Coordinates of C-alpha atoms in Angstrom, one line a residue:
Chain R
X1 CA -42.5 -70.7 -18.0
X2 CA -41.5 -74.2 -17.0
X3 CA -37.9 -73.4 -16.4
X4 CA -38.6 -70.9 -13.6
X5 CA -40.0 -73.7 -11.5
X6 CA -37.0 -76.0 -11.9
X7 CA -34.3 -76.0 -9.2
X8 CA -31.7 -75.2 -11.8
X9 CA -32.6 -71.6 -11.0
X10 CA -32.4 -68.3 -12.8
X11 CA -29.3 -69.0 -14.8
X12 CA -31.1 -71.7 -16.8
X13 CA -34.1 -69.4 -17.0
X14 CA -32.3 -66.8 -19.0
X15 CA -30.9 -69.1 -21.6
X16 CA -33.7 -71.6 -22.1
X17 CA -36.2 -69.3 -23.8
X18 CA -33.6 -68.0 -26.2
X19 CA -32.5 -71.5 -27.0
X20 CA -36.0 -72.5 -27.6
X21 CA -36.6 -69.7 -30.0
X22 CA -33.6 -70.5 -32.0
X23 CA -33.3 -73.5 -34.2
X24 CA -31.6 -76.5 -32.7
X25 CA -28.3 -75.8 -34.4
X26 CA -25.3 -74.8 -32.3
X27 CA -23.9 -71.3 -32.3
X28 CA -21.9 -70.6 -35.4
X29 CA -23.4 -73.4 -37.4
X30 CA -25.2 -72.8 -40.7
X31 CA -28.1 -74.3 -42.4
X32 CA -27.1 -76.4 -45.4
X33 CA -28.5 -73.8 -47.7
X34 CA -26.5 -71.0 -46.1
X35 CA -23.4 -73.2 -46.4
X36 CA -24.0 -73.8 -50.1
X37 CA -24.5 -70.0 -50.6
X38 CA -21.3 -69.2 -48.7
X39 CA -19.2 -71.7 -50.7
X40 CA -20.7 -70.7 -54.0
X41 CA -20.0 -67.0 -53.5
X42 CA -16.5 -67.7 -52.4
X43 CA -15.8 -70.1 -55.3
X44 CA -17.1 -67.5 -57.8
X45 CA -15.0 -64.8 -56.1
X46 CA -11.9 -67.0 -56.1
X47 CA -12.3 -67.9 -59.7
X48 CA -12.6 -64.2 -60.6
X49 CA -9.5 -63.4 -58.5
X50 CA -7.4 -66.3 -59.9
X51 CA -8.5 -66.6 -63.4
X52 CA -6.7 -63.7 -65.1
X53 CA -3.4 -64.7 -63.5
X54 CA -3.9 -68.4 -64.3
X55 CA -4.9 -67.6 -67.9
X56 CA -1.7 -65.6 -68.4
X57 CA 0.3 -68.5 -66.9
X58 CA -1.4 -71.0 -69.2
X59 CA -1.0 -68.8 -72.3
X60 CA 2.7 -68.4 -71.6
X61 CA 3.1 -72.1 -72.0
X62 CA 1.4 -72.2 -75.4
X63 CA 3.2 -71.8 -78.7
X64 CA 3.2 -68.1 -79.5
X65 CA 0.9 -68.4 -82.6
X66 CA -1.7 -70.1 -80.4
X67 CA -1.7 -67.4 -77.8
X68 CA -5.2 -66.3 -78.5
X69 CA -6.8 -69.6 -78.7
X70 CA -9.0 -71.0 -75.9
X71 CA -7.5 -74.5 -75.8
X72 CA -4.6 -74.6 -73.5
X73 CA -3.5 -78.2 -72.8
X74 CA -2.7 -79.1 -76.4
X75 CA 0.9 -78.3 -77.0
X76 CA 2.8 -77.2 -73.9
X77 CA 6.1 -75.5 -74.6
X78 CA 8.6 -73.3 -73.1
X79 CA 9.4 -71.5 -76.4
X80 CA 8.0 -68.2 -75.2
X81 CA 10.4 -68.2 -72.3
X82 CA 13.3 -69.2 -74.5
X83 CA 12.7 -66.4 -77.0
X84 CA 12.0 -63.9 -74.2
X85 CA 15.4 -64.6 -72.7
X86 CA 17.3 -64.8 -76.0
X87 CA 15.6 -62.3 -78.3
X88 CA 14.7 -59.5 -75.9
X89 CA 16.3 -57.3 -73.3
X90 CA 14.3 -58.9 -70.6
X91 CA 17.2 -59.7 -68.3
X92 CA 18.6 -56.1 -68.8
X93 CA 15.2 -54.7 -67.7
X94 CA 15.0 -57.2 -64.9
X95 CA 18.5 -56.2 -63.7
X96 CA 17.6 -52.5 -64.0
X97 CA 14.5 -53.1 -61.9
X98 CA 16.3 -55.1 -59.3
X99 CA 19.0 -52.4 -59.0
X100 CA 16.6 -49.5 -58.8
X101 CA 14.1 -51.1 -56.4
X102 CA 16.8 -52.7 -54.3
X103 CA 18.8 -49.5 -53.7
X104 CA 15.6 -47.5 -53.2
X105 CA 14.5 -50.0 -50.5
X106 CA 17.8 -50.0 -48.6
X107 CA 18.2 -46.2 -48.6
X108 CA 14.5 -45.6 -47.9
X109 CA 14.2 -47.9 -45.0
X110 CA 17.5 -46.8 -43.5
X111 CA 16.6 -43.1 -43.6
X112 CA 13.0 -43.7 -42.5
X113 CA 13.8 -46.0 -39.5
X114 CA 15.5 -43.3 -37.4
X115 CA 12.7 -40.9 -38.1
X116 CA 10.0 -43.5 -37.2
X117 CA 11.8 -44.1 -34.0
X118 CA 12.2 -40.4 -33.2
X119 CA 8.5 -39.6 -33.7
X120 CA 7.4 -42.7 -31.8
X121 CA 9.5 -42.0 -28.7
X122 CA 10.3 -38.3 -28.4
X123 CA 8.1 -35.2 -28.1
X124 CA 10.1 -32.5 -29.8
X125 CA 9.3 -29.1 -31.4
X126 CA 8.6 -29.7 -35.1
X127 CA 7.2 -33.1 -34.6
X128 CA 3.6 -32.4 -35.5
X129 CA 4.5 -30.5 -38.7
X130 CA 6.8 -33.4 -39.6
X131 CA 4.0 -35.9 -39.1
X132 CA 1.7 -33.9 -41.2
X133 CA 4.2 -33.5 -43.9
X134 CA 4.7 -37.2 -44.1
X135 CA 1.0 -37.8 -44.3
X136 CA 0.3 -35.1 -46.9
X137 CA 3.2 -36.1 -49.2
X138 CA 1.5 -39.4 -49.6
X139 CA -1.4 -37.6 -51.3
X140 CA 0.9 -35.9 -53.8
X141 CA -0.1 -37.0 -57.3
X142 CA 2.7 -38.0 -59.5
X143 CA 1.6 -35.2 -61.7
X144 CA 2.9 -32.4 -59.5
X145 CA 6.4 -33.6 -59.0
X146 CA 7.1 -35.3 -62.3
X147 CA 7.8 -32.2 -64.4
X148 CA 10.1 -30.5 -61.9
X149 CA 11.9 -33.7 -61.2
X150 CA 12.2 -34.4 -64.9
X151 CA 13.8 -31.0 -65.5
X152 CA 16.0 -31.4 -62.5
X153 CA 17.2 -34.8 -63.6
X154 CA 17.7 -33.4 -67.1
X155 CA 20.0 -30.7 -65.7
X156 CA 21.9 -33.1 -63.6
X157 CA 22.3 -35.5 -66.5
X158 CA 20.4 -38.2 -64.6
X159 CA 17.7 -39.0 -67.1
X160 CA 18.0 -42.5 -68.4
X161 CA 20.2 -43.3 -65.4
X162 CA 19.1 -45.7 -62.6
X163 CA 20.3 -43.2 -60.1
X164 CA 17.8 -40.7 -61.3
X165 CA 15.0 -43.1 -60.8
X166 CA 16.3 -44.2 -57.4
X167 CA 16.3 -40.6 -56.2
X168 CA 12.8 -40.1 -57.6
X169 CA 11.5 -43.3 -55.9
X170 CA 12.7 -42.1 -52.5
X171 CA 10.0 -39.4 -52.8
X172 CA 7.5 -42.2 -52.7
X173 CA 9.2 -44.6 -50.3
X174 CA 10.5 -42.4 -47.5
X175 CA 7.3 -40.7 -46.2
X176 CA 5.5 -44.0 -46.2
X177 CA 8.3 -46.0 -44.7
X178 CA 8.7 -43.4 -41.9
X179 CA 5.0 -43.6 -41.2
X180 CA 4.9 -47.3 -41.1
X181 CA 8.0 -47.6 -39.0
X182 CA 6.4 -45.4 -36.4
X183 CA 3.6 -47.8 -36.1
X184 CA 6.0 -50.7 -35.5
X185 CA 8.1 -48.8 -32.9
X186 CA 4.9 -47.9 -31.1
X187 CA 4.3 -51.6 -30.5
X188 CA 7.7 -52.1 -28.8
X189 CA 7.3 -51.4 -25.0
X190 CA 8.9 -48.2 -23.8
X191 CA 10.4 -50.1 -20.8
X192 CA 13.0 -51.5 -23.1
X193 CA 14.2 -48.0 -23.9
X194 CA 14.2 -47.2 -20.3
X195 CA 16.3 -50.2 -19.3
X196 CA 18.7 -49.2 -22.0
X197 CA 19.0 -45.7 -20.6
X198 CA 19.5 -47.1 -17.1
X199 CA 22.4 -49.2 -18.5
X200 CA 24.0 -46.0 -19.7
X201 CA 23.2 -46.1 -23.4
X202 CA 22.4 -42.8 -25.1
X203 CA 19.3 -42.6 -27.4
X204 CA 21.3 -43.6 -30.5
X205 CA 22.7 -46.6 -28.7
X206 CA 19.3 -47.6 -27.4
X207 CA 17.9 -47.3 -30.9
X208 CA 20.7 -49.2 -32.6
X209 CA 21.4 -52.0 -30.1
X210 CA 18.0 -52.6 -28.5
X211 CA 15.2 -51.4 -30.6
X212 CA 16.3 -51.9 -34.1
X213 CA 16.9 -55.7 -33.6
X214 CA 13.4 -55.9 -32.1
X215 CA 11.9 -54.1 -35.1
X216 CA 13.3 -56.5 -37.6
X217 CA 9.9 -57.7 -38.7
X218 CA 8.8 -54.1 -39.2
X219 CA 12.0 -53.3 -41.2
X220 CA 11.3 -56.4 -43.4
X221 CA 7.7 -55.4 -44.1
X222 CA 8.6 -51.7 -44.8
X223 CA 11.4 -52.9 -47.0
X224 CA 9.1 -55.2 -48.8
X225 CA 6.6 -52.5 -49.3
X226 CA 9.1 -50.0 -50.8
X227 CA 10.6 -52.7 -53.0
X228 CA 7.2 -53.6 -54.4
X229 CA 6.3 -50.0 -54.9
X230 CA 9.5 -49.3 -56.8
X231 CA 9.2 -52.6 -58.7
X232 CA 5.7 -51.7 -60.0
X233 CA 6.0 -48.0 -60.6
X234 CA 5.0 -46.9 -64.1
X235 CA 4.7 -43.2 -64.5
X236 CA 8.2 -42.0 -63.6
X237 CA 9.7 -45.1 -65.3
X238 CA 7.8 -44.4 -68.5
X239 CA 8.8 -40.7 -68.5
X240 CA 12.4 -40.8 -67.4
X241 CA 13.8 -43.9 -69.1
X242 CA 14.0 -44.3 -72.8
X243 CA 15.9 -46.7 -75.1
X244 CA 15.6 -50.4 -75.0
X245 CA 18.4 -51.2 -72.6
X246 CA 17.6 -48.5 -70.0
X247 CA 14.0 -49.5 -69.4
X248 CA 12.8 -51.1 -66.2
X249 CA 10.3 -54.0 -66.3
X250 CA 7.3 -51.7 -66.3
X251 CA 8.6 -49.9 -69.4
X252 CA 9.9 -53.1 -71.0
X253 CA 6.6 -54.9 -70.8
X254 CA 4.9 -52.0 -72.6
X255 CA 7.1 -52.6 -75.7
X256 CA 5.6 -56.0 -76.2
X257 CA 2.1 -54.7 -76.4
X258 CA 1.9 -51.4 -78.2
X259 CA -1.0 -50.0 -80.2
X260 CA 0.2 -51.7 -83.3
X261 CA 1.8 -54.9 -82.4
X262 CA 1.0 -57.5 -79.8
X263 CA 3.6 -60.0 -78.8
X264 CA 1.4 -61.9 -76.4
X265 CA 3.7 -64.8 -76.1
X266 CA 6.6 -62.7 -74.8
X267 CA 4.2 -60.6 -72.8
X268 CA 2.7 -63.5 -70.9
X269 CA 6.0 -65.2 -70.3
X270 CA 7.5 -62.0 -69.0
X271 CA 4.5 -61.4 -66.8
X272 CA 4.9 -64.8 -65.2
X273 CA 8.6 -64.2 -64.5
X274 CA 7.9 -60.8 -63.0
X275 CA 5.1 -62.0 -60.9
X276 CA 6.5 -65.1 -59.4
X277 CA 9.2 -63.7 -57.1
X278 CA 6.9 -60.8 -56.0
X279 CA 4.1 -63.2 -55.2
X280 CA 6.3 -65.5 -53.2
X281 CA 7.7 -62.7 -51.1
X282 CA 4.2 -61.3 -50.8
X283 CA 2.7 -64.4 -49.3
X284 CA 5.2 -64.3 -46.4
X285 CA 4.7 -60.6 -45.8
X286 CA 1.1 -59.9 -46.3
X287 CA -0.2 -60.4 -42.8
X288 CA 2.3 -57.9 -41.4
X289 CA 1.8 -55.6 -44.3
X290 CA -1.8 -54.7 -43.4
X291 CA -1.1 -54.5 -39.7
X292 CA 1.6 -52.0 -40.4
X293 CA -0.4 -49.9 -42.9
X294 CA -3.5 -49.6 -40.9
X295 CA -1.8 -49.2 -37.5
X296 CA 0.3 -46.4 -38.8
X297 CA -2.7 -44.6 -40.2
X298 CA -5.1 -45.1 -37.4
X299 CA -2.9 -44.2 -34.5
X300 CA -1.7 -41.0 -36.0
Chain Z
X1 CA 0.3 -43.3 -27.3
X2 CA 3.4 -44.9 -25.8
X3 CA 6.1 -42.4 -25.4
X4 CA 9.2 -42.4 -23.3
X5 CA 9.6 -38.7 -22.5
X6 CA 13.3 -38.9 -22.6
X7 CA 13.1 -35.4 -23.8
X8 CA 11.1 -32.6 -22.2
X9 CA 7.7 -33.5 -20.9
X10 CA 5.1 -31.4 -22.7
X11 CA 3.6 -29.8 -19.6
X12 CA 7.0 -28.7 -18.4
X13 CA 7.8 -27.2 -21.8
X14 CA 4.5 -25.3 -21.7
X15 CA 5.4 -24.0 -18.2
X16 CA 8.7 -22.8 -19.5
X17 CA 7.1 -20.8 -22.2
X18 CA 5.6 -18.6 -19.4
X19 CA 9.0 -17.5 -18.4
X20 CA 10.0 -15.9 -21.6
X21 CA 13.5 -15.2 -20.4
X22 CA 16.6 -15.2 -22.5
X23 CA 15.8 -16.8 -25.8
X24 CA 19.4 -17.8 -26.5
X25 CA 19.5 -19.7 -23.2
X26 CA 16.2 -21.4 -24.2
X27 CA 17.5 -22.3 -27.6
X28 CA 20.6 -23.9 -26.1
X29 CA 18.5 -25.8 -23.7
X30 CA 16.1 -26.9 -26.5
X31 CA 19.1 -28.1 -28.4
X32 CA 20.4 -29.9 -25.4
X33 CA 17.2 -31.8 -24.8
X34 CA 16.1 -32.3 -28.4
X35 CA 19.2 -32.7 -30.4
X36 CA 18.9 -36.5 -30.3
X37 CA 15.5 -36.3 -31.9
X38 CA 16.4 -33.7 -34.3
X39 CA 19.5 -35.6 -35.5
X40 CA 17.3 -38.7 -36.0
X41 CA 14.8 -36.9 -38.2
X42 CA 17.4 -34.8 -40.0
X43 CA 17.9 -37.3 -42.9
X44 CA 14.2 -37.4 -43.7
X45 CA 13.8 -33.7 -43.4
X46 CA 16.7 -33.3 -45.7
X47 CA 15.4 -35.8 -48.2
X48 CA 11.9 -34.4 -48.1
X49 CA 13.2 -30.9 -48.5
X50 CA 15.5 -31.6 -51.4
X51 CA 13.5 -34.1 -53.5
X52 CA 9.9 -33.2 -52.5
X53 CA 9.9 -29.6 -51.2
X54 CA 12.1 -28.1 -53.9
X55 CA 10.3 -29.8 -56.8
X56 CA 7.0 -28.9 -55.3
X57 CA 7.9 -25.2 -55.1
X58 CA 9.3 -25.4 -58.6
X59 CA 6.2 -27.1 -59.8
X60 CA 4.0 -24.4 -58.4
X61 CA 6.4 -21.8 -60.0
X62 CA 6.3 -23.6 -63.4
X63 CA 2.5 -23.5 -63.3
X64 CA 2.8 -19.7 -63.2
X65 CA 5.0 -19.6 -66.3
X66 CA 4.7 -20.5 -70.0
X67 CA 7.4 -23.2 -69.9
X68 CA 7.3 -25.9 -72.6
X69 CA 9.6 -28.1 -74.5
X70 CA 10.9 -25.3 -76.6
X71 CA 11.8 -22.7 -74.1
X72 CA 13.2 -24.6 -71.0
X73 CA 16.9 -24.6 -70.5
X74 CA 18.5 -27.7 -72.0
X75 CA 21.8 -29.1 -73.2
X76 CA 22.2 -30.4 -76.7
X77 CA 25.7 -31.8 -77.2
X78 CA 28.1 -29.2 -75.9
X79 CA 25.7 -26.3 -76.3
X80 CA 23.7 -25.1 -73.4
X81 CA 20.5 -23.3 -74.3
X82 CA 19.3 -20.9 -71.6
X83 CA 15.7 -21.1 -70.5
X84 CA 13.5 -18.4 -72.0
X85 CA 10.1 -19.0 -70.5
X86 CA 8.4 -16.2 -68.7
X87 CA 6.3 -15.6 -65.6
X88 CA 2.7 -15.2 -66.7
X89 CA 0.8 -15.3 -63.4
X90 CA -2.4 -17.2 -63.2
X91 CA -3.1 -17.4 -66.9
X92 CA -2.6 -21.2 -66.9
X93 CA -5.1 -21.6 -64.2
X94 CA -7.8 -19.5 -65.9
X95 CA -7.0 -21.4 -69.1
X96 CA -7.4 -24.8 -67.5
X97 CA -10.4 -23.9 -65.4
X98 CA -12.2 -22.2 -68.2
X99 CA -11.6 -25.2 -70.5
X100 CA -14.5 -27.6 -70.7
X101 CA -11.9 -30.4 -70.8
X102 CA -11.1 -29.8 -67.2
X103 CA -14.7 -30.2 -66.2
X104 CA -15.0 -33.4 -68.2
X105 CA -11.9 -34.9 -66.6
X106 CA -13.0 -33.8 -63.2
X107 CA -16.5 -35.3 -63.5
X108 CA -15.1 -38.6 -64.8
X109 CA -12.3 -38.7 -62.2
X110 CA -14.9 -38.3 -59.4
X111 CA -17.2 -40.9 -60.9
X112 CA -14.2 -43.2 -61.3
X113 CA -13.1 -42.7 -57.7
X114 CA -16.5 -43.0 -56.1
X115 CA -17.4 -46.1 -58.2
X116 CA -14.1 -47.8 -57.6
X117 CA -14.0 -47.1 -53.8
X118 CA -17.6 -47.9 -53.1
X119 CA -17.6 -51.2 -55.1
X120 CA -14.2 -52.2 -53.7
X121 CA -15.3 -51.5 -50.2
X122 CA -18.6 -53.3 -50.5
X123 CA -17.0 -56.4 -52.0
X124 CA -14.2 -56.3 -49.5
X125 CA -16.7 -56.1 -46.6
X126 CA -18.8 -59.0 -47.9
X127 CA -15.8 -61.2 -48.5
X128 CA -14.2 -60.3 -45.2
X129 CA -17.4 -61.2 -43.4
X130 CA -17.5 -64.5 -45.1
X131 CA -13.9 -65.3 -44.4
X132 CA -14.3 -64.4 -40.8
X133 CA -16.5 -67.4 -40.1
X134 CA -15.0 -70.8 -39.5
X135 CA -15.5 -73.4 -42.2
X136 CA -13.5 -75.9 -44.2
X137 CA -11.3 -74.5 -46.9
X138 CA -11.1 -71.0 -45.4
X139 CA -7.3 -70.9 -45.8
X140 CA -7.6 -71.9 -49.5
X141 CA -10.2 -69.2 -50.3
X142 CA -8.1 -66.6 -48.5
X143 CA -5.0 -67.4 -50.5
X144 CA -7.0 -67.4 -53.8
X145 CA -8.6 -64.1 -53.0
X146 CA -5.5 -62.2 -52.1
X147 CA -3.7 -63.4 -55.2
X148 CA -4.4 -60.2 -57.3
X149 CA -2.6 -58.2 -54.6
X150 CA 0.5 -60.3 -54.9
X151 CA 1.0 -59.7 -58.6
X152 CA 2.7 -56.4 -59.5
X153 CA 0.0 -53.9 -60.7
X154 CA 1.4 -53.3 -64.2
X155 CA 1.6 -57.1 -64.8
X156 CA -2.1 -57.5 -63.8
X157 CA -3.1 -54.6 -66.1
X158 CA -1.4 -56.2 -69.0
X159 CA -3.0 -59.5 -68.2
X160 CA -6.4 -57.8 -68.3
X161 CA -5.6 -56.2 -71.6
X162 CA -5.0 -59.6 -72.9
X163 CA -8.3 -60.9 -71.6
X164 CA -10.1 -57.8 -73.0
X165 CA -8.7 -58.3 -76.5
X166 CA -11.6 -57.5 -78.8
X167 CA -11.3 -60.2 -81.4
X168 CA -9.5 -63.0 -79.6
X169 CA -9.6 -62.2 -75.9
X170 CA -10.9 -65.0 -73.7
X171 CA -13.8 -62.9 -72.4
X172 CA -15.3 -62.4 -75.8
X173 CA -14.6 -66.0 -76.7
X174 CA -16.7 -67.0 -73.7
X175 CA -19.4 -64.6 -74.6
X176 CA -19.5 -65.8 -78.2
X177 CA -19.5 -69.4 -77.0
X178 CA -22.7 -68.5 -75.1
X179 CA -24.2 -67.0 -78.2
X180 CA -23.7 -63.4 -77.2
X181 CA -21.9 -60.9 -79.5
X182 CA -18.5 -59.9 -78.3
X183 CA -18.0 -56.6 -76.5
X184 CA -15.6 -53.9 -77.8
X185 CA -14.2 -53.7 -74.2
X186 CA -11.5 -51.1 -74.8
X187 CA -12.7 -49.6 -78.1
X188 CA -16.0 -48.2 -76.9
X189 CA -16.1 -45.2 -74.5
X190 CA -18.7 -46.7 -72.2
X191 CA -17.3 -50.2 -72.2
X192 CA -13.8 -48.8 -71.7
X193 CA -15.0 -47.0 -68.6
X194 CA -16.5 -50.2 -67.4
X195 CA -13.3 -52.1 -68.1
X196 CA -11.0 -49.7 -66.2
X197 CA -13.3 -49.7 -63.2
X198 CA -13.5 -53.5 -63.2
X199 CA -9.7 -53.8 -63.3
X200 CA -9.2 -51.3 -60.6
X201 CA -11.8 -53.0 -58.3
X202 CA -10.1 -56.4 -59.0
X203 CA -6.8 -54.9 -58.0
X204 CA -8.2 -53.2 -54.9
X205 CA -10.4 -55.8 -53.3
X206 CA -7.6 -57.9 -51.7
X207 CA -6.2 -55.0 -49.7
X208 CA -9.7 -53.9 -48.6
X209 CA -10.6 -57.4 -47.7
X210 CA -7.5 -58.2 -45.6
X211 CA -7.7 -54.9 -43.8
X212 CA -11.4 -55.3 -42.9
X213 CA -10.7 -58.9 -41.9
X214 CA -8.1 -57.6 -39.5
X215 CA -10.7 -55.2 -38.2
X216 CA -13.3 -57.9 -37.8
X217 CA -11.0 -60.1 -35.8
X218 CA -10.4 -57.4 -33.4
X219 CA -14.1 -57.2 -32.4
X220 CA -14.6 -59.1 -29.2
X221 CA -16.7 -62.3 -29.7
X222 CA -18.5 -61.7 -26.5
X223 CA -20.4 -58.8 -28.1
X224 CA -21.9 -61.2 -30.6
X225 CA -22.7 -63.8 -27.9
X226 CA -24.4 -61.2 -25.8
X227 CA -26.4 -59.9 -28.8
X228 CA -27.4 -63.4 -29.7
X229 CA -28.6 -64.0 -26.2
X230 CA -30.8 -60.9 -26.5
X231 CA -32.2 -62.3 -29.7
X232 CA -30.6 -59.9 -32.2
X233 CA -31.0 -61.1 -35.8
X234 CA -27.9 -61.5 -38.0
X235 CA -28.7 -58.2 -39.7
X236 CA -29.0 -56.4 -36.4
X237 CA -25.7 -57.9 -35.2
X238 CA -24.0 -56.7 -38.4
X239 CA -25.6 -53.3 -38.2
X240 CA -25.0 -52.6 -34.5
X241 CA -21.8 -54.5 -33.7
X242 CA -19.9 -55.2 -36.9
X243 CA -20.2 -51.8 -38.6
X244 CA -19.4 -49.7 -35.5
X245 CA -16.5 -52.1 -34.7
X246 CA -15.0 -51.6 -38.1
X247 CA -15.3 -47.8 -38.0
X248 CA -11.7 -47.0 -37.4
X249 CA -10.3 -49.4 -40.0
X250 CA -13.0 -48.4 -42.5
X251 CA -12.3 -44.7 -42.2
X252 CA -8.6 -45.3 -42.8
X253 CA -8.9 -47.6 -45.7
X254 CA -11.6 -45.5 -47.4
X255 CA -9.4 -42.4 -47.1
X256 CA -6.3 -44.3 -48.4
X257 CA -8.1 -45.9 -51.2
X258 CA -9.8 -42.7 -52.3
X259 CA -6.5 -41.0 -52.6
X260 CA -4.9 -43.9 -54.3
X261 CA -7.8 -44.3 -56.8
X262 CA -7.9 -40.5 -57.5
X263 CA -4.2 -40.7 -58.5
X264 CA -4.3 -44.2 -60.0
X265 CA -2.0 -43.7 -63.0
X266 CA -1.1 -47.2 -64.2
X267 CA -4.5 -48.8 -64.6
X268 CA -5.7 -46.1 -67.0
X269 CA -2.4 -45.4 -68.7
X270 CA -1.6 -49.0 -69.4
X271 CA -5.1 -50.3 -70.1
X272 CA -6.5 -47.7 -72.4
X273 CA -3.9 -44.9 -72.6
X274 CA -6.9 -42.6 -71.6
X275 CA -8.7 -43.7 -74.7
X276 CA -10.7 -44.5 -76.8
X277 CA -10.2 -40.8 -77.7
X278 CA -10.0 -39.3 -74.3
X279 CA -12.9 -41.1 -72.7
X280 CA -11.1 -42.6 -69.8
X281 CA -8.5 -39.9 -69.2
X282 CA -8.5 -38.9 -65.5
X283 CA -6.8 -35.8 -64.1
X284 CA -3.5 -37.5 -63.4
X285 CA -3.1 -39.1 -66.8
X286 CA -4.2 -35.8 -68.4
X287 CA -1.3 -34.1 -66.5
X288 CA 1.1 -36.8 -67.7
X289 CA -0.2 -36.5 -71.3
X290 CA 0.4 -32.7 -71.3
X291 CA 4.1 -33.1 -70.4
X292 CA 5.1 -36.4 -71.9
X293 CA 2.8 -37.6 -74.6
X294 CA 1.6 -34.6 -76.6
X295 CA 3.9 -32.5 -78.6
X296 CA 5.1 -29.9 -77.9
X297 CA 5.5 -30.9 -74.3
X298 CA 3.6 -28.4 -72.2
X299 CA 5.4 -28.4 -68.8
X300 CA 3.6 -25.4 -67.4
X301 CA 0.2 -26.9 -68.3
X302 CA 1.1 -30.2 -66.7
X303 CA 2.2 -28.5 -63.5
X304 CA -1.0 -26.5 -63.4
X305 CA -3.0 -29.7 -63.6
X306 CA -0.8 -31.2 -60.9
X307 CA -1.3 -28.2 -58.5
X308 CA -5.1 -28.4 -59.1
X309 CA -5.1 -32.1 -58.3
X310 CA -3.2 -31.5 -55.1
X311 CA -5.6 -28.8 -54.1
X312 CA -8.6 -31.0 -54.7
X313 CA -7.1 -33.8 -52.6
X314 CA -6.2 -31.6 -49.8
X315 CA -9.7 -30.1 -49.8
X316 CA -11.1 -33.6 -49.7
X317 CA -8.8 -34.6 -46.8
X318 CA -9.8 -31.6 -44.8
X319 CA -13.5 -32.1 -45.3
X320 CA -13.1 -35.8 -44.5
X321 CA -11.2 -35.1 -41.3
X322 CA -13.8 -32.5 -40.3
X323 CA -16.7 -34.8 -40.8
X324 CA -14.9 -37.5 -38.8
X325 CA -14.3 -35.0 -36.0
X326 CA -17.9 -34.0 -36.0
X327 CA -18.9 -37.6 -35.4
X328 CA -16.5 -37.8 -32.5
X329 CA -13.7 -39.7 -34.1
X330 CA -10.2 -39.2 -32.8
X331 CA -8.5 -39.0 -36.2

């Protein structure tokens, strides 16, 4: 106990033994071995994460008849893309998907925003059941709504119509958007509403003029989420849309790789064209995406 | 929870309930104070009612009938054929529940869900912990690791189908290059199960990792410093600071990912179509198969599976919530 005798006093006395027990490295530093382990694990994980995507990208640049070979830098060509654009309905599917996902997003976010605001700011009779309904509908398996919706769309003549798919996708988008928007509105200080009220705005005015502009990042993220959900939906799209030119991308891609034929060249090229715009958007939105999802779900 | 009680304060509303006076007057007053809120939620209530509530009720009704492709109302050209299906009570339920197929599907669905969620969570937790330290290249690893999330799910599944190709897929090429016989990834029941779980884990880890990373960053660093002062080992710090600190986030992501995985349609449908045979068919894909793959299309049977799935999930959510409450969690 040498430290106790030094004039430095008790403060040094508490830290010195701990420091002596530890290795001379500073806090947060690693031994070389741990460092190697860390990087090795992360490199392996990154390769596993990136490889399938990268492999598809590389394959799409190979001549179609070499799609299944392992050498990939031999003959680079854009033939797959050329034939995808000229020989298939790719752009029709792309257009269908953009149309369906776009309108779903705009409608869904618009409808959900007011509800998110109301449940964030007001206490009103019926609020708790509404919150519960929003939560529970997210558990609905596609299986329970798909048959009634199919029959309903059939009766209304909306099968094979983008409108039918848009209406269907609202069942997925609206509950989740409302739930996420609530989380975002909760983060906007109530004082702003109050100042709006003092200035003589009614709740609609407060919402529209003050809060909605502040919630733009939230709107963007919610919109992005519903767009991606609609963009990647498979079950309804497979059941409701038939005929080459009515398909969305999820259905169209299935036609390249059926049980009997595999057009890997077109499939890989299409995959790249579908993934790139989504991935670019995603990189910008992902940070907010998680915050929105988990905030909405934990705060209840 | 932040709330501007621009409408009635809760306590006041409760007080008013004591004076159960004229109900019409109260209704008018409630309308006066709450009409803003009610107007704002009206569109969602309407949408939920029309496109979720009505189909839900109808789905439950269909599950009590013998509706199939042949006897539902339909229009062929100018002729409209009236529906002729009949109400048959709980027959569909006894048929499905008595069928060994249901048990098989249920067992596999539970294995699938538990395997996917636990592996995804473990990997997500490990990677999040690694990325939470500071070191060179962290940003790069982070971008690489969230990449699977950025690609639309169905595209990824097709990419994996390409990798899994039996004769020419890259995975088997690599194995053969190493002198190991290729694996029939999607043609053998056991390997197909392995394959679908692998793909789903691959798809799910990025979300898990990013959510847990967010949770980790919200744990105050002082806690770790204090623990280190007290001589706590790395494992002790993880066990007593990290895990409790992640509780709220973990509970949420586990619940979400359980529900998502239980209902995960695209991975199974696009990767194996439930096959080989019916080895990888989960409850949701089975319900889809009844109504849209097999002929004649069995709408009533599909609706029955749907209702059963919903009941299972609601039971799960209730049990989960109760167990959280027992442990003193707010949710």
